[in-house]
Tab-separated table of C-alpha atoms in Angstrom:
chain	number	residue	atom	x	y	z
A	65	MET	CA	6.801	75.605	88.117
A	66	ILE	CA	4.594	73.114	89.975
A	67	THR	CA	0.946	72.339	89.326
A	68	ILE	CA	-1.105	70.117	91.664
A	69	ASN	CA	-3.524	68.187	89.456
A	70	LYS	CA	-5.041	66.027	92.193
A	71	GLN	CA	-5.018	65.978	95.972
A	72	PRO	CA	-6.990	64.579	98.952
A	73	THR	CA	-9.943	66.730	100.041
A	74	GLY	CA	-12.226	66.960	103.047
A	75	ILE	CA	-11.578	64.066	105.447
A	76	VAL	CA	-9.669	60.969	104.349
A	77	LEU	CA	-8.902	57.804	106.298
A	78	ASP	CA	-5.272	57.120	107.097
A	79	SER	CA	-5.701	53.489	106.005
A	80	ASP	CA	-7.116	54.391	102.577
A	81	ILE	CA	-5.077	55.157	99.464
A	82	SER	CA	-4.807	58.962	99.229
A	83	THR	CA	-2.683	60.403	96.454
A	84	PHE	CA	-1.267	63.657	95.162
A	85	GLU	CA	-0.633	64.014	91.448
A	86	VAL	CA	1.856	66.758	90.646
A	87	TYR	CA	3.205	68.301	87.405
A	88	SER	CA	6.571	70.084	87.176
A	89	ASN	CA	8.003	71.664	84.032
A	90	ASN	CA	11.478	71.846	85.552
A	91	THR	CA	13.150	68.503	84.863
A	92	ASN	CA	16.393	69.517	86.592
A	93	CYS	CA	14.903	69.732	90.081
A	94	PHE	CA	13.749	67.307	92.729
A	95	ILE	CA	10.171	67.488	93.968
A	96	LYS	CA	9.753	67.448	97.728
A	97	LEU	CA	6.633	67.414	99.862
A	98	SER	CA	6.782	69.515	103.022
A	99	SER	CA	4.007	69.435	105.608
A	100	ASN	CA	3.158	69.750	109.294
A	101	ILE	CA	3.252	65.934	109.686
A	102	ILE	CA	6.725	64.595	110.392
A	103	THR	CA	6.288	61.452	108.265
A	104	LEU	CA	5.488	63.627	105.218
A	105	ASP	CA	7.821	66.542	105.838
A	106	ARG	CA	10.591	66.762	103.228
A	107	LEU	CA	9.382	63.590	101.520
A	108	ASN	CA	10.902	62.970	98.088
A	109	VAL	CA	8.230	62.606	95.420
A	110	PRO	CA	9.280	60.226	92.620
A	111	ARG	CA	8.461	61.140	89.033
A	112	TYR	CA	6.995	58.448	86.779
A	113	ASN	CA	8.010	60.425	83.685
A	114	ALA	CA	9.923	63.631	82.976
A	115	ASN	CA	7.258	65.981	84.288
A	116	ASN	CA	4.728	64.074	86.388
A	117	ALA	CA	4.890	62.621	89.883
A	118	ILE	CA	2.499	60.787	92.176
A	119	VAL	CA	2.727	60.104	95.910
A	120	ASP	CA	0.522	58.033	98.214
A	121	ILE	CA	0.313	59.397	101.771
A	122	ARG	CA	-1.471	56.392	103.276
A	123	PHE	CA	-0.564	55.691	106.938
A	124	ALA	CA	0.934	59.153	107.399
A	125	ILE	CA	-0.297	59.226	111.020
A	126	LYS	CA	-0.102	55.492	111.735
A	127	ASN	CA	2.219	55.948	114.711
A	128	LYS	CA	0.303	58.845	116.257
A	129	HIS	CA	-0.795	58.299	119.846
A	130	ILE	CA	-4.572	58.695	119.934
A	131	VAL	CA	-5.814	60.405	123.092
A	132	THR	CA	-9.406	60.234	124.336
A	133	THR	CA	-10.681	63.213	126.354
A	134	HIS	CA	-13.886	63.175	128.398
A	135	LEU	CA	-16.088	66.213	127.740
A	136	THR	CA	-18.712	65.085	130.268
A	137	ASN	CA	-19.145	62.033	132.495
A	138	ASN	CA	-20.698	60.161	129.583
A	139	VAL	CA	-19.269	61.655	126.381
A	140	ALA	CA	-15.658	61.591	125.218
A	141	ILE	CA	-13.935	62.868	122.105
A	142	VAL	CA	-11.406	60.647	120.364
A	143	ASN	CA	-8.692	62.995	119.131
A	144	ASN	CA	-8.125	61.186	115.850
A	145	LEU	CA	-8.575	64.038	113.337
A	146	PHE	CA	-5.450	65.809	112.121
A	147	ASP	CA	-5.232	68.956	109.977
A	148	ILE	CA	-2.780	68.566	107.089
A	149	THR	CA	-1.102	71.633	105.583
A	150	GLY	CA	1.931	72.028	103.370
A	151	ALA	CA	3.356	72.496	99.911
A	152	PHE	CA	5.234	70.866	97.062
A	153	ASN	CA	8.654	72.339	96.345
A	154	GLU	CA	11.006	72.238	93.367
A	155	VAL	CA	14.419	71.847	94.992
A	156	ASN	CA	17.888	72.201	93.548
A	157	GLY	CA	20.452	71.400	96.206
A	158	ASP	CA	19.464	73.442	99.264
A	159	ASN	CA	17.544	76.000	97.216
A	160	ILE	CA	13.773	76.013	96.718
A	161	ILE	CA	13.154	77.100	93.135
A	162	HIS	CA	9.357	77.113	93.272
A	163	SER	CA	6.707	76.211	95.812
A	164	LYS	CA	3.012	75.367	95.463
A	165	THR	CA	0.783	75.170	98.553
A	166	PHE	CA	-1.894	72.485	98.567
A	167	THR	CA	-5.415	72.957	99.933
A	168	PRO	CA	-5.597	71.944	103.623
A	169	PHE	CA	-7.486	68.740	104.425
A	170	LYS	CA	-7.914	66.332	107.340
A	171	ILE	CA	-6.695	62.799	107.959
A	172	MET	CA	-8.658	60.585	110.344
A	173	TYR	CA	-6.757	57.850	112.169
A	174	SER	CA	-7.711	54.385	110.929
A	175	ASP	CA	-5.519	51.320	111.374
A	176	LYS	CA	-7.463	49.268	108.828
A	177	SER	CA	-10.073	50.019	106.178
A	178	ILE	CA	-13.030	48.078	107.573
A	179	GLU	CA	-15.496	50.941	107.353
A	180	THR	CA	-15.264	54.148	105.335
A	181	ILE	CA	-15.870	57.650	106.671
A	182	ARG	CA	-19.025	59.510	105.641
A	183	ASN	CA	-19.587	63.265	105.748
A	184	GLN	CA	-22.683	63.040	107.934
A	185	LEU	CA	-23.821	62.338	111.475
A	186	TYR	CA	-23.668	58.563	111.884
A	187	PHE	CA	-22.575	55.712	114.152
A	188	ALA	CA	-19.083	55.111	112.791
A	189	GLY	CA	-17.298	51.905	113.781
A	190	SER	CA	-20.286	50.256	115.434
A	191	PRO	CA	-22.663	47.410	114.424
A	192	ILE	CA	-26.210	48.263	113.343
A	193	THR	CA	-27.597	46.775	116.556
A	194	LEU	CA	-26.069	45.895	119.923
A	195	SER	CA	-26.949	43.255	122.496
A	196	MET	CA	-25.956	43.239	126.167
A	197	SER	CA	-27.145	42.403	129.652
A	198	SER	CA	-28.945	44.768	132.016
A	199	ASN	CA	-25.638	45.364	133.840
A	200	ALA	CA	-23.038	46.331	131.283
A	201	THR	CA	-21.011	49.266	130.017
A	202	LEU	CA	-22.675	50.752	126.956
A	203	SER	CA	-20.237	52.416	124.555
A	204	VAL	CA	-21.413	53.770	121.214
A	205	PRO	CA	-19.181	55.837	118.902
A	206	PHE	CA	-20.524	58.443	116.494
A	207	PHE	CA	-19.078	60.888	113.988
A	208	ASN	CA	-20.286	64.500	114.005
A	209	ASN	CA	-19.627	66.320	110.733
A	210	ILE	CA	-20.952	69.837	111.471
A	211	LYS	CA	-20.351	72.158	114.433
A	212	GLY	CA	-23.542	72.572	116.431
A	213	ASN	CA	-25.683	71.332	119.300
A	214	ILE	CA	-25.983	67.568	119.823
A	215	ALA	CA	-28.745	66.038	121.967
A	216	ILE	CA	-28.240	62.492	123.258
A	217	SER	CA	-31.102	60.514	124.764
A	218	LEU	CA	-31.368	56.932	125.984
A	219	THR	CA	-34.845	55.443	126.413
A	220	ASP	CA	-36.165	51.958	127.176
A	221	ASN	CA	-38.770	49.882	125.355
A	222	LYS	CA	-41.564	51.714	127.225
A	223	ASP	CA	-40.173	55.134	126.269
A	224	HIS	CA	-38.954	55.839	129.803
A	225	LEU	CA	-36.086	58.322	129.628
A	226	TYR	CA	-32.943	56.745	131.084
A	227	HIS	CA	-30.419	59.429	130.156
A	228	PHE	CA	-30.375	62.827	128.415
A	229	GLU	CA	-27.754	65.465	127.821
A	230	LEU	CA	-27.234	68.389	125.487
A	231	LEU	CA	-23.797	69.165	124.096
A	232	GLU	CA	-23.657	72.750	122.872
A	233	ASN	CA	-21.515	73.894	119.939
A	234	LEU	CA	-19.913	70.492	119.534
A	235	ASP	CA	-17.053	70.570	117.039
A	236	PRO	CA	-16.859	68.122	114.135
A	237	GLY	CA	-15.118	64.978	115.308
A	238	TYR	CA	-15.343	61.420	116.550
A	239	TYR	CA	-17.112	60.868	119.868
A	240	VAL	CA	-18.101	57.980	122.150
A	241	PHE	CA	-21.116	57.815	124.455
A	242	TYR	CA	-20.397	55.724	127.578
A	243	LYS	CA	-22.987	54.606	130.122
A	244	ASP	CA	-22.780	52.050	132.936
A	245	LEU	CA	-26.120	50.275	132.857
A	246	SER	CA	-28.110	49.024	135.827
A	247	LEU	CA	-31.528	48.260	134.398
A	248	PRO	CA	-34.627	46.715	135.963
A	249	TYR	CA	-35.360	43.143	134.917
A	250	SER	CA	-38.398	44.230	132.898
A	251	THR	CA	-36.263	46.202	130.427
A	252	GLU	CA	-36.142	44.408	127.096
A	253	ALA	CA	-34.541	47.016	124.839
A	254	LEU	CA	-32.960	50.453	124.736
A	255	LYS	CA	-32.875	53.111	122.070
A	256	LEU	CA	-29.974	55.548	121.807
A	257	LYS	CA	-30.854	58.678	119.860
A	258	VAL	CA	-28.281	61.243	118.734
A	259	LYS	CA	-29.764	64.399	117.218
A	260	GLY	CA	-27.840	67.181	115.512
A	261	ASN	CA	-28.228	68.375	111.929
A	262	SER	CA	-29.944	65.005	111.468
A	263	GLU	CA	-31.138	62.230	113.770
A	264	ILE	CA	-29.701	58.740	114.164
A	265	ILE	CA	-30.946	55.869	116.334
A	266	LYS	CA	-29.102	52.833	117.694
A	267	PRO	CA	-31.297	49.876	118.827
A	268	ILE	CA	-29.940	47.852	121.756
A	269	ARG	CA	-31.238	44.427	122.779
A	270	ILE	CA	-31.196	43.654	126.516
A	271	LEU	CA	-30.761	39.881	126.805
A	272	LYS	CA	-31.655	37.680	129.758
A	273	ASN	CA	-29.521	34.661	128.961
A	274	LYS	CA	-29.678	32.222	131.854
A	275	LEU	CA	-27.398	29.653	130.205
A	276	ASN	CA	-24.325	31.756	129.460
A	277	LYS	CA	-22.783	34.408	131.650
A	278	PRO	CA	-21.848	37.375	129.422
A	279	VAL	CA	-18.174	37.636	128.509
A	280	ASN	CA	-16.961	41.229	128.837
A	281	VAL	CA	-14.633	42.409	126.060
A	282	ARG	CA	-12.782	45.697	125.751
A	283	TYR	CA	-11.227	46.564	122.400
A	284	ARG	CA	-9.986	49.432	120.259
A	285	ASN	CA	-11.819	49.914	116.973
A	286	GLN	CA	-10.279	50.969	113.670
A	287	PHE	CA	-10.672	54.681	114.517
A	288	GLY	CA	-8.794	54.415	117.819
A	289	ALA	CA	-11.805	54.406	120.172
A	290	THR	CA	-11.828	52.110	123.210
A	291	LEU	CA	-15.167	50.281	123.301
A	292	TYR	CA	-16.870	47.732	125.552
A	293	CYS	CA	-19.109	44.874	124.493
A	294	GLN	CA	-20.557	41.616	125.763
A	295	LEU	CA	-20.756	38.199	124.154
A	296	PHE	CA	-23.233	35.680	125.572
A	297	ALA	CA	-20.832	32.861	125.003
A	298	ASP	CA	-19.104	29.767	126.285
A	299	LEU	CA	-15.576	30.702	127.346
A	300	GLU	CA	-12.898	28.041	127.655
A	301	LEU	CA	-9.308	28.533	128.792
A	302	GLU	CA	-6.779	25.832	127.878
A	303	GLU	CA	-3.066	25.438	128.443
A	304	GLU	CA	-1.127	24.462	125.333
A	305	LEU	CA	2.246	22.843	126.026
A	306	LYS	CA	5.102	22.229	123.598
A	307	THR	CA	7.885	20.093	124.982
A	308	LYS	CA	11.372	19.794	123.511
A	309	VAL	CA	12.872	16.372	124.328
A	310	TYR	CA	16.409	15.254	123.498
A	311	LYS	CA	18.619	12.215	124.030
A	312	ASP	CA	21.778	12.434	126.072
A	313	GLN	CA	25.032	10.642	125.214
A	314	ASN	CA	23.766	7.531	126.986
A	315	GLY	CA	20.579	7.401	124.945
A	316	SER	CA	18.341	8.539	127.816
A	317	MET	CA	15.538	10.984	127.047
A	318	TYR	CA	15.387	14.299	128.900
A	319	THR	CA	13.225	17.405	128.750
A	320	ALA	CA	15.201	20.445	127.658
A	321	GLU	CA	12.466	23.055	127.384
A	322	ILE	CA	8.701	23.483	127.818
A	323	ASP	CA	6.859	26.289	126.041
A	324	SER	CA	3.369	27.066	127.292
A	325	SER	CA	0.653	29.327	125.983
A	326	SER	CA	-2.903	29.899	127.096
A	327	ILE	CA	-5.645	29.524	124.489
A	328	ILE	CA	-9.026	31.171	124.998
A	329	SER	CA	-11.980	29.833	122.992
A	330	ILE	CA	-15.263	31.738	122.820
A	331	THR	CA	-18.344	30.298	121.152
A	332	THR	CA	-20.365	33.412	120.426
A	333	GLY	CA	-23.824	31.899	120.401
A	334	TYR	CA	-26.214	33.106	117.736
A	335	LEU	CA	-25.822	36.731	116.730
A	336	LEU	CA	-28.111	38.662	114.437
A	337	GLN	CA	-26.749	39.482	110.998
A	338	SER	CA	-26.789	43.151	112.028
A	339	GLU	CA	-24.557	42.366	115.039
A	340	LEU	CA	-21.819	40.444	113.219
A	341	PHE	CA	-19.870	43.623	112.427
A	342	LEU	CA	-18.891	43.569	116.094
A	343	ILE	CA	-16.999	40.286	115.567
A	344	THR	CA	-15.179	41.788	112.581
A	345	GLN	CA	-14.116	44.780	114.684
A	346	ILE	CA	-12.838	42.617	117.561
A	347	LEU	CA	-10.847	40.221	115.378
A	348	ASN	CA	-9.239	43.104	113.463
A	349	SER	CA	-8.476	45.126	116.575
A	350	LEU	CA	-4.875	45.841	117.536
A	351	LEU	CA	-5.840	45.902	121.212
A	352	VAL	CA	-8.272	43.355	122.710
A	353	GLU	CA	-8.849	42.543	126.376
A	354	ILE	CA	-11.142	39.877	127.824
A	355	GLU	CA	-12.349	39.935	131.409
A	356	ILE	CA	-11.290	36.764	133.239
A	357	ASN	CA	-12.065	36.397	136.949
A	358	GLY	CA	-12.824	40.096	137.242
A	359	VAL	CA	-9.613	41.282	135.533
A	360	TYR	CA	-9.230	42.423	131.915
A	361	ARG	CA	-6.419	40.403	130.323
A	362	SER	CA	-4.691	41.345	127.086
A	363	VAL	CA	-5.189	38.786	124.297
A	364	ILE	CA	-4.050	38.263	120.710
A	365	ALA	CA	-6.652	37.205	118.137
A	366	ASP	CA	-5.844	33.772	116.708
A	367	THR	CA	-9.058	33.092	114.770
A	368	LYS	CA	-8.410	32.025	111.178
A	369	LYS	CA	-11.866	32.664	109.740
A	370	VAL	CA	-15.431	33.486	110.758
A	371	THR	CA	-18.798	33.214	109.065
A	372	ILE	CA	-20.281	36.656	108.494
A	373	TYR	CA	-23.051	35.745	106.067
A	374	LYS	CA	-25.119	32.732	105.056
A	375	ASN	CA	-27.942	32.850	102.573
A	376	ASN	CA	-31.406	32.494	104.180
A	377	GLN	CA	-29.965	32.547	107.699
A	378	PHE	CA	-30.584	35.521	109.952
A	379	MET	CA	-28.348	34.429	112.848
A	380	GLN	CA	-24.783	33.130	112.921
A	381	SER	CA	-22.604	31.415	115.519
A	382	ASN	CA	-18.812	31.500	115.476
A	383	LYS	CA	-15.946	30.115	117.508
A	384	LEU	CA	-13.302	32.714	118.286
A	385	THR	CA	-9.839	31.861	119.548
A	386	PHE	CA	-7.320	34.098	121.289
A	387	LYS	CA	-3.915	33.685	122.885
A	388	LEU	CA	-3.424	35.220	126.293
A	389	ASN	CA	-0.731	37.867	126.154
A	390	ASN	CA	2.134	37.775	128.710
A	391	TYR	CA	0.604	34.716	130.353
A	392	GLU	CA	2.389	32.891	133.148
A	393	ALA	CA	1.040	29.549	134.309
A	394	ASN	CA	0.246	29.341	138.002
């Protein structure tokens, strides 16, 4: 007979440790976990003594392809929530001696535990504040925990309504609000308000930086959402060459091979403490693209460390380095 003493409940992140603790009084049987997820189905559960077993199901959906579906022109759902059902079985050969169903729960895709999930309406996977130019793509993700109507409004610093839409009977899930901005020069700030069972507000600074042209970045956050951001930064592109030189039988030197890679350096300028989470998300992203000459190019983060906090300093500047992916020198 099997007893489940502990199991994941509600919504858990795929990147977090999530365990089942199981008791079996039949020491002559194997314990197997069967579920609707292929990586967990028929999984052997090792016992740590004669009767008890524990299994960690972290990264059960790591290789799932996350699809984003637009519900409206400006709102998309990131299909990163998966229902988990199944049972623990006592197995002897091909025979199931006893089976115990576990309580269904959900796993939310997360490639790294940067931010935890909360059972409330909130801006998940986004810095406290954002900064961008008057012509940018605004993308703000939020998690909706209860089925119901969601009202989204975007206003400027003079309370002029820039965008409004009502989403009726919105299911619990992870969503992204997208908006291509084209603001008048007088706009200094925006306020994104999402109202459901509670109300949340995202402040957005509209910067008029005449020294640095904004660098457009597109990246995938830990929850699988594709987001856009801007860094008012100095961007430098360098070619790094590694030459392999050998001597021939006559003692003359010759070049046998030249390896080249393109290094991108971005000096972020001074970001508010509340905006630094954006840098953490970019550097930990598995998919980052930087716009160069009007084209988004895939890059690999190569930054070793960044400053995310200094006592008595409210703004931080960092130098980020990336390697251009699949780069061919012209």
